[in-house]
Amino acid sequence: MTVTDGAGGGDRADAGGARRRIDVDAHGAYHWRVVAQNGRVVAVSARSYDEYGHCRAAFETLCRDRAALVGAVQHTAEGNGWMWLLRDAAGEVVAVSARPYERHSTCRSAWQRFRALLAEMVEVTGSCP
């Protein structure tokens, strides 16, 4: 199930048609995801949140602190592909790729595109959507 803001912030197309969505899982936990204009999910929250407001605030912090986030490309847990992740200043993983990639170079490019997309989302809206 997808939850959106009353003002439509989760549904509004932002930079290049990308948008932030907040979903609720079967256990009532909230997760954010970034969906590109083509409908492909490009990034997801690395953790779940007990309240909608906490989830939204975490995404806003991600946008605000985007320049300080440290990225890495690593093997998936299964070892059959690559994934990227972003860590905050405290070393906590805050965002991960939405899917595994076959090639390291493709994964690294996807990570760089996501970072650029965050910057565009803020630039277009003047804040984090």
Short mmCIF file of C-alpha atoms in Angstrom, two decimals:
data_model
loop_
_atom_site.label_atom_id
_atom_site.label_comp_id
_atom_site.label_asym_id
_atom_site.label_seq_id
_atom_site.Cartn_x
_atom_site.Cartn_y
_atom_site.Cartn_z
CA MET A 1 0.00 0.00 0.00
CA THR A 2 1.32 3.47 -0.86
CA VAL A 3 0.71 6.42 1.43
CA THR A 4 0.87 9.94 0.03
CA ASP A 5 0.89 13.39 1.55
CA GLY A 6 -2.31 15.36 1.72
CA ALA A 7 -0.62 17.95 -0.50
CA GLY A 8 0.28 15.31 -3.05
CA GLY A 9 4.03 15.42 -2.31
CA GLY A 10 4.41 11.69 -2.81
CA ASP A 11 2.54 11.70 -6.11
CA ARG A 12 3.92 14.88 -7.65
CA ALA A 13 6.44 14.42 -10.42
CA ASP A 14 9.63 16.28 -9.58
CA ALA A 15 13.04 16.26 -11.27
CA GLY A 16 12.79 14.51 -14.60
CA GLY A 17 9.48 13.02 -13.52
CA ALA A 18 11.03 11.27 -10.51
CA ARG A 19 9.04 11.09 -7.30
CA ARG A 20 9.34 9.93 -3.74
CA ARG A 21 6.78 7.40 -2.59
CA ILE A 22 6.12 6.11 0.92
CA ASP A 23 4.79 2.59 1.32
CA VAL A 24 3.41 0.65 4.28
CA ASP A 25 4.33 -3.03 4.54
CA ALA A 26 2.22 -5.88 5.95
CA HIS A 27 3.61 -5.20 9.45
CA GLY A 28 2.66 -1.52 9.43
CA ALA A 29 6.21 -0.24 8.86
CA TYR A 30 6.90 2.65 6.47
CA HIS A 31 9.54 2.67 3.71
CA TRP A 32 10.37 5.32 1.12
CA ARG A 33 11.35 4.66 -2.49
CA VAL A 34 12.31 6.87 -5.42
CA VAL A 35 10.54 6.09 -8.69
CA ALA A 36 11.96 7.36 -12.00
CA GLN A 37 9.81 8.83 -14.75
CA ASN A 38 9.78 5.45 -16.53
CA GLY A 39 8.25 3.81 -13.45
CA ARG A 40 11.40 1.98 -12.37
CA VAL A 41 12.23 2.09 -8.67
CA VAL A 42 15.81 3.36 -8.44
CA ALA A 43 16.39 3.47 -4.66
CA VAL A 44 14.76 2.36 -1.43
CA SER A 45 15.18 3.16 2.23
CA ALA A 46 17.67 0.93 3.99
CA ARG A 47 15.47 0.66 7.06
CA SER A 48 11.83 0.75 8.03
CA TYR A 49 10.14 3.43 10.15
CA ASP A 50 7.41 3.06 12.72
CA GLU A 51 5.64 6.27 11.70
CA TYR A 52 4.92 8.00 8.42
CA GLY A 53 6.44 11.27 9.68
CA HIS A 54 9.69 9.57 10.63
CA CYS A 55 9.96 8.04 7.17
CA ARG A 56 9.32 11.35 5.45
CA ALA A 57 11.81 13.12 7.74
CA ALA A 58 14.45 10.49 6.94
CA PHE A 59 14.03 11.15 3.22
CA GLU A 60 14.22 14.90 3.77
CA THR A 61 17.44 14.39 5.75
CA LEU A 62 18.80 12.25 2.92
CA CYS A 63 18.15 15.07 0.46
CA ARG A 64 19.54 17.76 2.73
CA ASP A 65 22.71 15.81 3.57
CA ARG A 66 23.21 14.30 0.10
CA ALA A 67 26.61 15.91 -0.49
CA ALA A 68 28.03 14.35 2.69
CA LEU A 69 26.73 10.84 2.03
CA VAL A 70 29.37 8.23 1.33
CA GLY A 71 28.58 5.64 -1.32
CA ALA A 72 29.86 2.17 -1.96
CA VAL A 73 29.33 -0.59 -4.47
CA GLN A 74 29.49 -4.13 -3.11
CA HIS A 75 28.44 -7.68 -3.86
CA THR A 76 24.89 -8.62 -2.96
CA ALA A 77 24.43 -10.90 0.06
CA GLU A 78 23.98 -13.79 -2.34
CA GLY A 79 27.20 -12.83 -4.13
CA ASN A 80 25.59 -13.04 -7.59
CA GLY A 81 25.51 -9.34 -8.43
CA TRP A 82 26.30 -5.81 -7.31
CA MET A 83 24.37 -3.28 -5.26
CA TRP A 84 25.10 0.28 -4.15
CA LEU A 85 24.45 1.84 -0.79
CA LEU A 86 24.75 5.27 0.81
CA ARG A 87 25.89 5.88 4.39
CA ASP A 88 25.32 8.96 6.49
CA ALA A 89 27.97 10.71 8.62
CA ALA A 90 27.37 8.22 11.45
CA GLY A 91 28.08 5.31 9.10
CA GLU A 92 24.47 4.12 8.99
CA VAL A 93 23.18 2.81 5.66
CA VAL A 94 20.33 5.12 4.63
CA ALA A 95 19.63 4.15 1.01
CA VAL A 96 20.26 1.14 -1.21
CA SER A 97 19.78 0.23 -4.83
CA ALA A 98 16.36 -1.16 -5.57
CA ARG A 99 17.78 -4.10 -7.47
CA PRO A 100 21.05 -5.96 -8.02
CA TYR A 101 23.19 -5.24 -11.10
CA GLU A 102 25.19 -7.75 -13.12
CA ARG A 103 28.17 -5.45 -13.64
CA HIS A 104 30.09 -3.32 -11.18
CA SER A 105 30.32 -0.46 -13.68
CA THR A 106 26.56 -0.44 -14.29
CA CYS A 107 25.90 -0.40 -10.55
CA ARG A 108 28.35 2.45 -10.00
CA SER A 109 26.67 4.45 -12.78
CA ALA A 110 23.26 3.85 -11.20
CA TRP A 111 24.59 5.08 -7.84
CA GLN A 112 25.94 8.26 -9.47
CA ARG A 113 22.63 8.83 -11.29
CA PHE A 114 20.70 8.48 -8.03
CA ARG A 115 22.90 11.08 -6.31
CA ALA A 116 22.36 13.44 -9.25
CA LEU A 117 18.62 12.74 -9.15
CA LEU A 118 18.46 13.74 -5.48
CA ALA A 119 20.15 17.03 -6.32
CA GLU A 120 17.71 17.61 -9.20
CA MET A 121 14.70 16.86 -6.99
CA VAL A 122 15.83 19.52 -4.53
CA GLU A 123 16.72 22.00 -7.28
CA VAL A 124 13.37 21.67 -9.04
CA THR A 125 11.23 21.90 -5.90
CA GLY A 126 13.41 24.16 -3.77
CA SER A 127 13.27 21.56 -1.01
CA CYS A 128 13.10 17.82 -0.70
CA PRO A 129 9.78 16.55 -2.04
#
